[in-house]
C-alpha cells in the first residue's frame, strides 16, 4: 500500500470537494433561477468535462496553468507540477456532476413556497436559507458526493498536470497505474480494493438519499423541533 | 380603527385586460367569477406578487402600490406588505412542522414559537403542532395556513380558492371558523371562489368578476336579487330569463307583453320606457302551479299562464319541472310534497302563476351583445 499517495488523494479530494461545492452551488442557483440568452450554450460547456477525454481536459489545464496564461503572468500562481494542480483537475471534472444534480434539485423547489415566504415577510436570503436550500438539500448533497467521488477517481488530467512525482504529487489512481506498470500487483490489489470500497460507499449513500421520502426533513431538524417545543410546554 | 383597503389596478395580461377597482372595510368580500376572470391576479397584485401596469393600492393610510401619472411611483415588495395569503394548495413548507410554519413570519426564538403555538391553539390545532404538513389532513393543513397568515399580523387576509379541494363538511366548518375569526379580529378578508354555495356560506358582500372587470359589487342578497345586467344574471346561474316588450307603466308596476300575454312586473329602480324590449327573470321557486278548482290567492290573481309539462327532474332539495309556455319553456321548482293532488305527469296541461314582484327586470346594458346572449340561453332555446 502506497500510504503517501493515499493521504495525498484524501487531501486533494477533500479540498476539491470544498471547491466543487463553493463554485458549483452558485452556478447551479444561477442556472436554475435565471433565464438568459445562450443558457443552453453555457450549460453544454459546463458539462463538457464529463464527456471529453481526460487528456483533452489535461491539455486545457496545461494551457490555463502553464507559462503564458494570465494566471501565471498576472497573478503569479504557479501550481503546475505540484499537488494543488491535482486539486484544480479534480474540481474541473467533479463540477459538472455537482451542477447537474443541484440545478435539478433547485429547479424542483415549488416557486409558490417562495412566494408564500415572501408574503410572510421573509427576505430573499432568509427564503434561500430556510426554504429553498433545505428543500433542495438532498440533490445538493448528492451532487457533492458524486463530485467528490469523481474527484477522488480523477486520473488522466491529474497525470498530465502534476507530473507523477512519487511522494509529492502522486495520487492513488496514478499510484495504481504505476504499480501495475512496475508489476507490483500486491500493491495494486490493495489500492484497487480501497478505491472500490470508497466509491461504493459514496454511491450507496447517494442512492439512500434518493430513496428517502421526498417530503421528509432530516431527523436532526425534527428532534430539535420537539426539544424546543417540550421546553416551553413544560 | 376600522381597516380600509382600496384597490385600483389595471394590467394587460395575455388573455385579458385586468381593470379592477373596489374599496372595502372589515368584512368578507367574495370575488366570484369563472376561472380565468382575473380573480387570482387581483389577489397577487394586492399581496405584491404581481405588479400592475398602473393603479393604486392603499391599506388605511399606507400606500402599498402607486403608479399614476402625476405622483411618484411606489411599489412595496411583498415582504414589506406582509399581506396574509392562503394559497389554493396551502403552500405550507413541507420540511417544517406546523409550529415552525406558523412561527416562520414571527422570526426565531422562544417568543415567536409561543405566539405561533397560541395561534395554532386558536385554530384548534395545538395538539398537532409538531406534525409535518404531509401528516395532516387537507382541512388541518388549511388551518395551519390560516394560522400562518394570521401570524403576519396583517389586517388583510386573502384566500385563493383555498378550500375548494376540501369535503363539504370540512369546508362548512372552516367557513364558520373564518367568519368568527373575521369578526373577532376585524379582518379585511377577500375570498376568491367560483362556487356560489361557498360565496353564500362565507361572504358579506360579493363582487362579480368577469373578463378582468368587476361587473357588480354589493351584498349577496342584493346582487342575486337584482343583478345589474344579463351577464351577471348568467354568471349567477339564474334561469327563466325572458325578453318582453313594455306596454305601459303606472305607480304600482310595469305591464309587459310576453308572447302575447300580459305580465305584471314590479317597478324597478329605473323604470323602462313603454315600447322598449326589456330582459327579466323569474326565479323557478317563485312560480306556482294553480289548482283549477281552488280559490286564487291574492297575489296569484296576476300572471296566470297556460303551460304544458315537458320535463320532470328530481333535484337535491326541490323538484324541477320544465313547463312549455308558448314558444319557450320556464323552469319551476317546488318542494317534493307540493302539488300532490295535481296531475303533473309529462304532457299534462297546467296553469302557472307568479307574483308581479317575482318578475325582476334586469337593467339593460343596452348592448346588442346582451340580447345575443339571451338568445343563446338554454331556457329560451328549449322548445316544447
mmCIF file of N, CA and C in Angstrom, chain B residues 137 225 368:
data_model
loop_
_atom_site.group_PDB
_atom_site.id
_atom_site.type_symbol
_atom_site.label_atom_id
_atom_site.label_comp_id
_atom_site.label_asym_id
_atom_site.label_seq_id
_atom_site.Cartn_x
_atom_site.Cartn_y
_atom_site.Cartn_z
ATOM 1 N N UNK B 137 -54.428 16.301 7.671
ATOM 2 C CA UNK B 137 -55.480 16.202 6.655
ATOM 3 C C UNK B 137 -55.582 17.535 5.910
ATOM 4 N N UNK B 225 -80.584 39.155 -6.080
ATOM 5 C CA UNK B 225 -81.964 39.576 -6.337
ATOM 6 C C UNK B 225 -82.007 40.554 -7.504
ATOM 7 N N UNK B 368 -76.205 45.153 -27.712
ATOM 8 C CA UNK B 368 -76.737 44.073 -28.523
ATOM 9 C C UNK B 368 -76.133 42.750 -28.094
#
